[in-house]
């Protein structure tokens, strides 16, 4: 008689359902079409221009991020032609991977084909989770990596295969080369696990081995930051200041729910409830308080509403699994069908169908800030042309030896679109660490918001050559801008350290 080895007490024996490929393939196909369409429209965004500029200064770290986005932007810019889809292809592909992995999370939580399809559908109809792929941006890469990490963690809870925790550490190390928010997730998840379980998570050597691996991969970046007085820490205050244009602390939760989409918001709320109440989801209960804690941390620190976006899919998946487990299939279908149609309609109307000529001019900086991904794509070639014309109109003896832009977006655009311009600099964000004008540059062209005083903190003497306004653009950056001739008040080697700001 053969004896059966009992399963470990902390391991869940329920085998997951088959992957719902029949439903997932059409969702992925339609999502790919929508994402590619979104990525094909308009022009390069201000951050994309900055990533290209940063790619020409390859480094182990930057003042405001890791090196992966600049490397991807450099490779994308080297692609033949001027295809925006090719340039933004990494965002599109990793977003599709995020949709698939979100369905796999539902599967790990015990969901069948319906729950998997519902989770994927919620991801695919979220204006944030799907449409962030329309730009090559840090959150477009960062969010699906969070989804992969939460999938590995959920799978570990079910199987207790410790290599999954180390794998989560490896993905964390990769994510740290994109954006530096993921440690907040781990702190919240560990704190929640100590209270709600699984309490043995912190006792697993594989977890800490993954953490050590992440820290080791960050050593070059940490040394880079330390040698420059930790500029990233200054970024937190700047993000808090800018958050007022994205709803601030009061608007954090409403905007987060709005960007989660119709299906996503409802499943998110139901998922939080189900994780705390459902016996079948009890092993994963810690994820709900971890998410709540994560949101609280980002609200307190005045983060942006999309910061917890990478954790939305695991809570949505829990909601989908709990919804699938409800009785009365006809009632579930009656609820799901109209909501799904509404969700699809909401994502369709959010796609960038509006021709450039019909995009309305923003009425305020606040309005432009709320739609920054749109308005941040316009005005850059025109601003560059205005700078070129301003220089061409100057007498030979007044021509500037350098250009100093107030915004890192402006400097990046001038470098990208400019022809035979003097060297371009900016003390703003990471661009401030790419170098400073030579002390011999006693005449510079200053590109600055028209609202700024003529005698700013940089110039001893200045005069405005022209004001640049564009019908649509980002106010104070790509429209409402002065082009001034400036004579610095001190040598650049002395000025630059005090001018540099995040």
Short mmCIF file of C-alpha atoms in Angstrom, two decimals:
data_model
loop_
_atom_site.label_atom_id
_atom_site.label_comp_id
_atom_site.label_asym_id
_atom_site.label_seq_id
_atom_site.Cartn_x
_atom_site.Cartn_y
_atom_site.Cartn_z
CA UNK A 1 0.00 0.00 0.00
CA UNK A 2 1.48 3.36 -1.07
CA UNK A 3 1.49 6.17 1.46
CA UNK A 4 0.56 9.70 0.37
CA UNK A 5 2.72 12.54 1.64
CA UNK A 6 0.44 15.12 3.19
CA UNK A 7 0.54 18.65 1.82
CA UNK A 8 2.13 21.31 4.00
CA UNK A 9 -0.32 22.87 6.44
CA UNK A 10 0.16 26.31 4.90
CA UNK A 11 -0.35 25.24 1.32
CA UNK A 12 -3.66 25.52 -0.52
CA UNK A 13 -4.44 22.30 -2.38
CA UNK A 14 -7.03 23.65 -4.81
CA UNK A 15 -5.67 23.45 -8.35
CA UNK A 16 -6.40 26.52 -10.46
CA UNK A 17 -8.91 26.42 -13.29
CA UNK A 18 -7.72 26.25 -16.91
CA UNK A 19 -6.66 29.53 -18.49
CA UNK A 20 -9.63 31.07 -20.30
CA UNK A 21 -7.87 31.48 -23.65
CA UNK A 22 -11.12 31.51 -25.63
CA UNK A 23 -12.18 34.71 -23.87
CA UNK A 24 -8.74 36.20 -23.28
CA UNK A 25 -7.48 36.10 -26.87
CA UNK A 26 -10.27 38.36 -28.22
CA UNK A 27 -9.84 40.73 -25.26
CA UNK A 28 -6.09 40.94 -25.90
CA UNK A 29 -6.64 41.40 -29.63
CA UNK A 30 -9.14 44.23 -29.20
CA UNK A 31 -7.00 45.80 -26.46
CA UNK A 32 -3.97 45.69 -28.77
CA UNK A 33 -5.93 47.48 -31.50
CA UNK A 34 -7.15 50.16 -29.06
CA UNK A 35 -3.70 50.60 -27.51
CA UNK A 36 -1.97 50.83 -30.89
CA UNK A 37 -4.52 53.36 -32.10
CA UNK A 38 -4.00 55.49 -28.99
CA UNK A 39 -0.23 55.26 -29.44
CA UNK A 40 -0.45 56.35 -33.08
CA UNK A 41 -2.00 59.76 -32.45
CA UNK A 42 -0.66 63.29 -32.18
CA UNK A 43 3.00 63.94 -31.31
CA UNK A 44 5.77 63.13 -28.86
CA UNK A 45 4.87 64.01 -25.29
CA UNK A 46 7.11 66.25 -23.18
CA UNK A 47 8.36 63.36 -21.04
CA UNK A 48 9.06 61.28 -24.15
CA UNK A 49 11.23 64.07 -25.50
CA UNK A 50 13.01 64.16 -22.14
CA UNK A 51 13.59 60.40 -22.20
CA UNK A 52 15.21 60.74 -25.64
CA UNK A 53 17.45 63.51 -24.31
CA UNK A 54 18.31 61.39 -21.27
CA UNK A 55 19.07 58.46 -23.56
CA UNK A 56 21.86 60.53 -25.08
CA UNK A 57 23.31 60.81 -21.55
CA UNK A 58 23.10 57.12 -20.62
CA UNK A 59 23.75 56.61 -16.92
CA UNK A 60 23.19 54.11 -14.11
CA UNK A 61 20.69 56.56 -12.66
CA UNK A 62 19.06 59.91 -13.21
CA UNK A 63 17.89 62.55 -10.78
CA UNK A 64 14.27 61.49 -11.17
CA UNK A 65 14.20 57.88 -12.40
CA UNK A 66 16.07 54.74 -13.37
CA UNK A 67 17.73 54.11 -16.74
CA UNK A 68 15.21 51.83 -18.50
CA UNK A 69 12.94 54.52 -19.99
CA UNK A 70 15.85 56.57 -21.43
CA UNK A 71 17.28 53.38 -22.94
CA UNK A 72 13.91 52.41 -24.46
CA UNK A 73 13.44 55.95 -25.80
CA UNK A 74 16.91 55.94 -27.34
CA UNK A 75 16.21 52.62 -29.06
CA UNK A 76 12.76 53.81 -30.18
CA UNK A 77 14.18 57.01 -31.61
CA UNK A 78 16.68 54.94 -33.58
CA UNK A 79 13.85 53.05 -35.32
CA UNK A 80 13.48 53.82 -39.03
CA UNK A 81 10.87 56.43 -39.92
CA UNK A 82 8.82 58.52 -37.53
CA UNK A 83 6.30 55.92 -36.35
CA UNK A 84 4.84 56.82 -32.97
CA UNK A 85 3.53 53.26 -32.61
CA UNK A 86 7.03 51.80 -32.98
CA UNK A 87 8.41 54.32 -30.53
CA UNK A 88 5.67 53.51 -27.99
CA UNK A 89 5.59 49.77 -28.74
CA UNK A 90 7.19 48.75 -25.38
CA UNK A 91 4.28 50.43 -23.55
CA UNK A 92 1.72 48.68 -25.75
CA UNK A 93 3.29 45.22 -25.39
CA UNK A 94 3.82 45.35 -21.63
CA UNK A 95 0.25 46.63 -21.18
CA UNK A 96 -1.07 43.60 -23.05
CA UNK A 97 1.10 41.43 -20.81
CA UNK A 98 -0.45 43.17 -17.81
CA UNK A 99 -3.94 42.29 -19.04
CA UNK A 100 -2.98 38.63 -19.36
CA UNK A 101 -1.27 38.49 -15.97
CA UNK A 102 -4.27 40.12 -14.30
CA UNK A 103 -6.40 37.25 -15.59
CA UNK A 104 -3.80 34.81 -14.21
CA UNK A 105 -4.15 36.49 -10.82
CA UNK A 106 -7.90 35.78 -10.91
CA UNK A 107 -7.04 32.19 -11.79
CA UNK A 108 -4.69 31.90 -8.79
CA UNK A 109 -7.40 33.29 -6.52
CA UNK A 110 -9.67 30.44 -7.58
CA UNK A 111 -11.44 32.12 -10.46
CA UNK A 112 -12.75 30.24 -13.44
CA UNK A 113 -13.08 31.37 -17.03
CA UNK A 114 -15.72 33.98 -16.20
CA UNK A 115 -13.64 35.63 -13.46
CA UNK A 116 -10.54 35.63 -15.64
CA UNK A 117 -12.37 37.24 -18.54
CA UNK A 118 -14.05 39.77 -16.23
CA UNK A 119 -10.69 40.76 -14.72
CA UNK A 120 -9.05 41.11 -18.12
CA UNK A 121 -12.05 43.06 -19.38
CA UNK A 122 -11.84 45.46 -16.44
CA UNK A 123 -8.13 46.04 -17.13
CA UNK A 124 -8.82 46.51 -20.84
CA UNK A 125 -11.55 49.11 -20.22
CA UNK A 126 -9.69 51.17 -17.64
CA UNK A 127 -8.74 54.58 -18.96
CA UNK A 128 -5.58 54.36 -16.88
CA UNK A 129 -4.53 50.71 -17.12
CA UNK A 130 -5.06 50.47 -20.89
CA UNK A 131 -4.67 54.00 -22.23
CA UNK A 132 -1.43 54.73 -20.37
CA UNK A 133 0.11 52.64 -23.16
CA UNK A 134 -0.51 55.53 -25.57
CA UNK A 135 2.72 57.11 -24.30
CA UNK A 136 6.16 55.76 -23.53
CA UNK A 137 5.99 56.73 -19.87
CA UNK A 138 7.33 55.41 -16.58
CA UNK A 139 3.88 54.44 -15.28
CA UNK A 140 3.14 52.53 -18.50
CA UNK A 141 6.09 50.23 -17.75
CA UNK A 142 5.91 50.38 -13.96
CA UNK A 143 2.25 49.35 -13.60
CA UNK A 144 2.42 45.95 -15.40
CA UNK A 145 5.57 45.14 -13.40
CA UNK A 146 3.56 45.69 -10.21
CA UNK A 147 0.92 43.36 -11.65
CA UNK A 148 3.57 40.68 -12.24
CA UNK A 149 4.87 41.10 -8.67
CA UNK A 150 1.39 40.75 -7.16
CA UNK A 151 0.76 37.65 -9.30
CA UNK A 152 3.96 36.03 -8.00
CA UNK A 153 2.99 36.92 -4.42
CA UNK A 154 -0.54 35.54 -4.81
CA UNK A 155 0.83 32.37 -6.40
CA UNK A 156 3.23 31.99 -3.49
CA UNK A 157 0.32 32.20 -1.04
CA UNK A 158 -1.39 29.36 -2.89
CA UNK A 159 1.63 27.09 -3.50
CA UNK A 160 4.25 28.19 -0.92
CA UNK A 161 6.92 27.68 -3.57
CA UNK A 162 9.55 30.04 -2.22
CA UNK A 163 11.29 30.57 -5.54
CA UNK A 164 8.27 32.74 -6.41
CA UNK A 165 9.25 35.23 -3.70
CA UNK A 166 12.76 35.46 -5.09
CA UNK A 167 11.30 35.88 -8.59
CA UNK A 168 9.17 38.72 -7.21
CA UNK A 169 12.40 40.25 -5.91
CA UNK A 170 13.96 40.02 -9.37
CA UNK A 171 10.96 41.75 -10.96
CA UNK A 172 11.16 44.36 -8.19
CA UNK A 173 14.82 44.94 -9.09
CA UNK A 174 13.82 45.49 -12.72
CA UNK A 175 11.02 47.85 -11.68
CA UNK A 176 13.46 49.88 -9.59
CA UNK A 177 15.29 50.66 -12.83
CA UNK A 178 12.04 52.29 -14.02
CA UNK A 179 10.45 53.98 -11.03
CA UNK A 180 11.04 53.99 -7.30
CA UNK A 181 7.56 53.44 -5.88
CA UNK A 182 7.45 49.65 -5.53
CA UNK A 183 9.16 49.59 -2.07
CA UNK A 184 6.02 51.31 -0.71
CA UNK A 185 3.98 48.33 -1.91
CA UNK A 186 6.29 45.84 -0.21
CA UNK A 187 6.21 47.73 3.09
CA UNK A 188 2.40 47.87 3.03
CA UNK A 189 2.09 44.19 2.03
CA UNK A 190 4.50 43.01 4.76
CA UNK A 191 2.83 45.13 7.46
CA UNK A 192 -0.60 43.79 6.43
CA UNK A 193 0.66 40.18 6.37
CA UNK A 194 1.97 40.50 9.94
CA UNK A 195 -1.54 41.37 11.11
CA UNK A 196 -3.84 39.43 8.78
CA UNK A 197 -1.44 36.70 7.61
CA UNK A 198 0.28 34.91 6.10
CA UNK A 199 2.51 35.73 9.05
CA UNK A 200 5.25 33.40 7.84
CA UNK A 201 5.87 35.61 4.80
CA UNK A 202 8.52 37.59 6.67
CA UNK A 203 10.20 34.36 7.79
CA UNK A 204 10.86 33.15 4.26
CA UNK A 205 14.57 33.49 3.33
CA UNK A 206 13.60 33.75 -0.35
CA UNK A 207 11.76 37.02 0.36
CA UNK A 208 14.82 38.61 1.90
CA UNK A 209 17.12 37.10 -0.73
CA UNK A 210 15.00 38.87 -3.34
CA UNK A 211 15.27 42.05 -1.30
CA UNK A 212 19.05 41.74 -1.09
CA UNK A 213 19.19 41.17 -4.86
CA UNK A 214 17.16 44.34 -5.40
CA UNK A 215 19.40 46.37 -3.09
CA UNK A 216 22.56 45.09 -4.81
CA UNK A 217 21.23 46.09 -8.22
CA UNK A 218 20.47 49.54 -6.81
CA UNK A 219 23.96 50.19 -5.45
CA UNK A 220 25.18 52.07 -8.57
CA UNK A 221 22.05 54.26 -8.55
CA UNK A 222 22.35 54.91 -4.81
CA UNK A 223 25.97 55.94 -5.21
CA UNK A 224 24.97 58.22 -8.10
CA UNK A 225 22.28 59.82 -5.94
CA UNK A 226 24.57 60.14 -2.91
CA UNK A 227 27.29 61.84 -4.97
CA UNK A 228 24.72 64.46 -6.04
CA UNK A 229 23.10 65.08 -2.65
CA UNK A 230 20.06 62.86 -3.28
CA UNK A 231 18.13 64.88 -5.88
CA UNK A 232 15.33 62.30 -5.97
CA UNK A 233 14.32 63.25 -2.44
CA UNK A 234 13.66 66.76 -3.69
CA UNK A 235 11.30 65.36 -6.31
CA UNK A 236 8.75 64.35 -3.64
CA UNK A 237 8.10 67.98 -2.74
CA UNK A 238 7.78 68.92 -6.41
CA UNK A 239 5.30 66.11 -7.07
CA UNK A 240 3.26 67.25 -4.06
CA UNK A 241 3.18 70.78 -5.46
CA UNK A 242 2.15 69.58 -8.92
CA UNK A 243 -0.54 67.27 -7.52
CA UNK A 244 -2.84 70.24 -7.04
CA UNK A 245 -3.29 70.19 -10.83
CA UNK A 246 -4.42 66.56 -10.66
CA UNK A 247 -7.10 66.88 -8.00
CA UNK A 248 -4.89 67.07 -4.92
CA UNK A 249 -5.54 65.00 -1.80
CA UNK A 250 -9.30 65.62 -1.92
CA UNK A 251 -9.62 64.34 -5.47
CA UNK A 252 -7.24 61.38 -5.03
CA UNK A 253 -9.78 58.60 -4.44
CA UNK A 254 -12.48 59.87 -6.88
CA UNK A 255 -9.90 60.25 -9.65
CA UNK A 256 -8.39 56.84 -8.87
CA UNK A 257 -11.84 55.23 -9.13
CA UNK A 258 -12.63 57.18 -12.29
CA UNK A 259 -9.44 56.03 -14.01
CA UNK A 260 -10.11 52.43 -12.93
CA UNK A 261 -13.05 52.41 -15.36
CA UNK A 262 -16.68 51.36 -15.00
CA UNK A 263 -16.01 47.66 -14.42
CA UNK A 264 -12.73 48.26 -12.65
CA UNK A 265 -14.12 50.66 -10.04
CA UNK A 266 -17.05 48.40 -9.15
CA UNK A 267 -14.91 45.27 -8.97
CA UNK A 268 -12.27 47.14 -6.97
CA UNK A 269 -14.80 48.10 -4.30
CA UNK A 270 -16.35 44.65 -4.30
CA UNK A 271 -12.90 43.07 -4.18
CA UNK A 272 -11.98 45.01 -1.04
CA UNK A 273 -15.23 43.83 0.57
CA UNK A 274 -14.82 40.22 -0.57
CA UNK A 275 -11.22 39.95 0.62
CA UNK A 276 -12.30 40.95 4.13
CA UNK A 277 -15.47 38.81 4.20
CA UNK A 278 -15.08 35.79 1.92
CA UNK A 279 -13.79 32.61 3.54
CA UNK A 280 -12.42 31.30 0.25
CA UNK A 281 -10.33 34.46 -0.17
CA UNK A 282 -9.20 34.49 3.47
CA UNK A 283 -5.57 33.47 2.68
CA UNK A 284 -5.28 36.61 0.53
CA UNK A 285 -7.08 38.92 2.98
CA UNK A 286 -3.93 40.92 3.69
CA UNK A 287 -4.08 42.38 0.17
CA UNK A 288 -7.12 44.54 1.02
CA UNK A 289 -5.57 46.35 4.03
CA UNK A 290 -2.29 46.53 2.13
CA UNK A 291 -4.07 48.39 -0.68
CA UNK A 292 -5.87 50.71 1.75
CA UNK A 293 -2.58 51.43 3.51
CA UNK A 294 -0.92 52.10 0.15
CA UNK A 295 -3.61 54.63 -0.78
CA UNK A 296 -3.30 56.33 2.61
CA UNK A 297 0.47 56.64 2.24
CA UNK A 298 0.15 58.22 -1.21
CA UNK A 299 -2.57 60.61 -0.03
CA UNK A 300 -0.50 61.71 2.96
CA UNK A 301 2.58 62.24 0.78
CA UNK A 302 0.49 64.07 -1.88
CA UNK A 303 1.22 61.45 -4.51
CA UNK A 304 -0.69 61.18 -7.74
CA UNK A 305 -3.93 59.18 -8.08
CA UNK A 306 -2.34 56.70 -10.47
CA UNK A 307 0.45 55.74 -8.04
CA UNK A 308 -1.51 52.75 -6.61
CA UNK A 309 -2.50 51.73 -10.15
CA UNK A 310 -0.27 48.66 -10.19
CA UNK A 311 -2.21 47.15 -7.31
CA UNK A 312 -5.67 47.76 -8.79
CA UNK A 313 -5.71 44.51 -10.85
CA UNK A 314 -5.15 42.15 -7.89
CA UNK A 315 -8.07 43.72 -5.98
CA UNK A 316 -10.19 43.78 -9.15
CA UNK A 317 -9.37 40.09 -9.65
CA UNK A 318 -10.57 39.31 -6.13
CA UNK A 319 -13.80 41.14 -6.89
CA UNK A 320 -14.26 39.18 -10.10
CA UNK A 321 -13.66 35.86 -8.34
CA UNK A 322 -16.15 36.71 -5.59
CA UNK A 323 -18.70 37.86 -8.16
CA UNK A 324 -18.27 34.62 -10.12
CA UNK A 325 -18.97 32.64 -6.94
CA UNK A 326 -22.36 34.29 -6.43
CA UNK A 327 -25.44 32.15 -7.19
CA UNK A 328 -28.04 32.94 -9.87
CA UNK A 329 -26.06 32.91 -13.15
CA UNK A 330 -28.85 34.73 -15.00
CA UNK A 331 -28.70 37.62 -12.54
CA UNK A 332 -24.91 37.82 -12.91
CA UNK A 333 -25.27 37.91 -16.69
CA UNK A 334 -27.97 40.57 -16.42
CA UNK A 335 -25.62 42.73 -14.36
CA UNK A 336 -22.44 42.03 -16.30
CA UNK A 337 -23.71 42.54 -19.84
CA UNK A 338 -24.83 46.19 -19.57
CA UNK A 339 -21.86 47.12 -17.37
CA UNK A 340 -19.47 45.58 -19.88
CA UNK A 341 -21.11 47.47 -22.73
CA UNK A 342 -20.88 50.70 -20.73
CA UNK A 343 -17.23 49.98 -19.92
CA UNK A 344 -16.39 49.33 -23.58
CA UNK A 345 -18.25 52.50 -24.60
CA UNK A 346 -16.33 54.52 -22.00
CA UNK A 347 -12.96 53.32 -23.30
CA UNK A 348 -13.97 53.91 -26.93
CA UNK A 349 -14.99 57.52 -26.28
CA UNK A 350 -11.71 58.00 -24.38
CA UNK A 351 -9.64 57.07 -27.43
CA UNK A 352 -8.02 60.03 -29.21
CA UNK A 353 -10.44 60.31 -32.14
CA UNK A 354 -10.53 64.12 -31.99
CA UNK A 355 -8.55 65.67 -34.86
CA UNK A 356 -5.79 68.01 -33.76
CA UNK A 357 -7.62 70.96 -35.34
CA UNK A 358 -10.68 70.32 -33.16
CA UNK A 359 -8.95 69.95 -29.79
CA UNK A 360 -10.17 72.79 -27.59
CA UNK A 361 -7.72 75.28 -26.16
CA UNK A 362 -7.33 74.74 -22.38
CA UNK A 363 -9.11 77.43 -20.39
CA UNK A 364 -6.63 77.28 -17.51
CA UNK A 365 -3.44 75.66 -16.30
CA UNK A 366 -5.59 73.47 -14.04
CA UNK A 367 -7.62 72.17 -17.00
CA UNK A 368 -4.47 71.54 -19.00
CA UNK A 369 -2.94 69.74 -16.01
CA UNK A 370 -5.95 67.42 -15.76
CA UNK A 371 -5.42 66.50 -19.44
CA UNK A 372 -1.66 66.79 -19.47
CA UNK A 373 -1.14 63.67 -21.59
CA UNK A 374 -2.98 65.44 -24.42
CA UNK A 375 -1.81 69.04 -24.13
CA UNK A 376 1.76 67.98 -23.39
CA UNK A 377 2.07 66.67 -26.96
CA UNK A 378 1.54 69.99 -28.75
CA UNK A 379 3.53 73.10 -29.52
CA UNK A 380 7.07 71.73 -29.40
CA UNK A 381 8.08 71.99 -33.09
CA UNK A 382 6.47 75.43 -33.29
CA UNK A 383 8.30 76.62 -30.17
CA UNK A 384 11.56 75.36 -31.62
CA UNK A 385 10.92 77.23 -34.87
CA UNK A 386 10.21 80.43 -32.91
CA UNK A 387 13.54 80.04 -31.10
CA UNK A 388 15.38 79.48 -34.39
CA UNK A 389 13.76 82.55 -35.94
CA UNK A 390 14.55 84.67 -32.88
CA UNK A 391 18.22 83.78 -33.14
CA UNK A 392 18.29 84.35 -36.90
CA UNK A 393 16.88 87.87 -36.47
CA UNK A 394 19.63 88.92 -34.04
CA UNK A 395 22.76 90.80 -35.20
CA UNK A 396 25.82 88.57 -35.35
CA UNK A 397 27.42 90.15 -32.28
CA UNK A 398 24.29 89.51 -30.15
CA UNK A 399 23.78 85.88 -31.01
CA UNK A 400 23.65 83.64 -27.92
CA UNK A 401 26.32 81.09 -27.10
CA UNK A 402 23.78 78.82 -25.37
CA UNK A 403 20.08 78.33 -24.73
CA UNK A 404 18.77 77.94 -21.19
CA UNK A 405 15.18 76.72 -20.93
CA UNK A 406 13.23 76.95 -17.69
CA UNK A 407 11.53 73.58 -18.27
CA UNK A 408 13.14 70.22 -18.97
CA UNK A 409 10.36 69.65 -21.54
CA UNK A 410 11.37 72.80 -23.42
CA UNK A 411 15.06 71.90 -23.39
CA UNK A 412 14.31 68.36 -24.58
CA UNK A 413 12.08 69.65 -27.41
CA UNK A 414 14.71 72.16 -28.57
CA UNK A 415 17.34 69.43 -28.65
CA UNK A 416 15.07 67.06 -30.55
CA UNK A 417 13.52 69.42 -33.11
CA UNK A 418 16.23 72.06 -33.37
CA UNK A 419 18.61 72.55 -36.28
CA UNK A 420 22.00 74.20 -35.77
CA UNK A 421 20.97 75.67 -32.44
CA UNK A 422 23.51 76.61 -29.75
CA UNK A 423 23.89 74.02 -26.94
CA UNK A 424 20.68 73.64 -24.93
CA UNK A 425 20.55 73.47 -21.13
CA UNK A 426 17.96 73.55 -18.37
CA UNK A 427 18.33 73.55 -14.58
CA UNK A 428 15.02 71.69 -14.30
CA UNK A 429 14.63 68.05 -13.19
CA UNK A 430 17.12 65.54 -14.54
CA UNK A 431 18.13 67.88 -17.35
CA UNK A 432 19.95 70.01 -14.78
CA UNK A 433 22.45 67.17 -14.33
CA UNK A 434 23.27 66.85 -18.03
CA UNK A 435 25.65 69.80 -17.80
CA UNK A 436 25.77 73.59 -17.49
CA UNK A 437 26.67 76.36 -19.96
CA UNK A 438 30.34 77.28 -20.15
CA UNK A 439 31.38 80.37 -18.22
CA UNK A 440 32.27 81.92 -21.57
CA UNK A 441 28.53 81.96 -22.46
CA UNK A 442 27.86 85.58 -21.47
CA UNK A 443 24.84 85.89 -23.76
CA UNK A 444 22.17 83.18 -23.69
CA UNK A 445 18.68 82.75 -25.03
CA UNK A 446 16.25 82.28 -22.17
CA UNK A 447 13.06 80.27 -22.82
CA UNK A 448 10.72 80.90 -19.93
CA UNK A 449 7.06 81.34 -19.00
CA UNK A 450 5.67 84.71 -20.04
CA UNK A 451 4.38 85.09 -16.48
CA UNK A 452 7.93 85.16 -15.08
CA UNK A 453 9.47 88.51 -14.22
CA UNK A 454 11.85 89.94 -16.77
CA UNK A 455 14.70 90.15 -14.27
CA UNK A 456 14.59 86.57 -13.01
CA UNK A 457 17.05 84.78 -10.74
CA UNK A 458 19.36 84.04 -13.66
CA UNK A 459 19.76 87.26 -15.62
CA UNK A 460 21.51 90.52 -14.78
CA UNK A 461 20.07 92.10 -17.92
CA UNK A 462 17.37 90.69 -20.16
CA UNK A 463 15.02 91.73 -22.92
CA UNK A 464 12.14 89.89 -24.52
CA UNK A 465 12.61 89.08 -28.19
CA UNK A 466 9.13 87.60 -28.71
CA UNK A 467 6.27 85.90 -26.99
CA UNK A 468 5.33 82.47 -28.26
CA UNK A 469 1.70 81.38 -28.09
CA UNK A 470 0.26 78.24 -29.64
CA UNK A 471 -3.43 77.46 -29.93
CA UNK A 472 -3.08 74.22 -27.99
CA UNK A 473 -0.24 73.24 -25.75
CA UNK A 474 0.81 73.17 -22.13
CA UNK A 475 0.55 76.69 -20.67
CA UNK A 476 3.90 78.09 -19.46
CA UNK A 477 5.74 75.26 -21.25
CA UNK A 478 4.74 74.92 -24.92
CA UNK A 479 2.50 78.00 -25.08
CA UNK A 480 2.52 81.28 -23.19
CA UNK A 481 6.32 81.37 -23.38
CA UNK A 482 8.79 84.26 -23.66
CA UNK A 483 12.00 84.05 -25.67
CA UNK A 484 14.45 86.44 -24.04
CA UNK A 485 18.03 87.50 -24.52
CA UNK A 486 19.76 87.15 -21.16
CA UNK A 487 23.12 88.15 -19.72
CA UNK A 488 23.80 86.00 -16.62
CA UNK A 489 24.40 87.73 -13.33
CA UNK A 490 27.34 85.44 -12.45
CA UNK A 491 29.51 82.75 -14.07
CA UNK A 492 27.51 79.61 -14.83
CA UNK A 493 29.81 77.44 -12.72
CA UNK A 494 28.67 79.46 -9.69
CA UNK A 495 25.04 79.91 -10.78
CA UNK A 496 24.14 76.40 -11.85
CA UNK A 497 24.19 74.63 -8.46
CA UNK A 498 21.78 77.19 -6.98
CA UNK A 499 19.54 77.29 -10.09
CA UNK A 500 19.15 73.52 -10.35
CA UNK A 501 15.71 72.39 -9.14
CA UNK A 502 13.47 69.36 -9.42
#
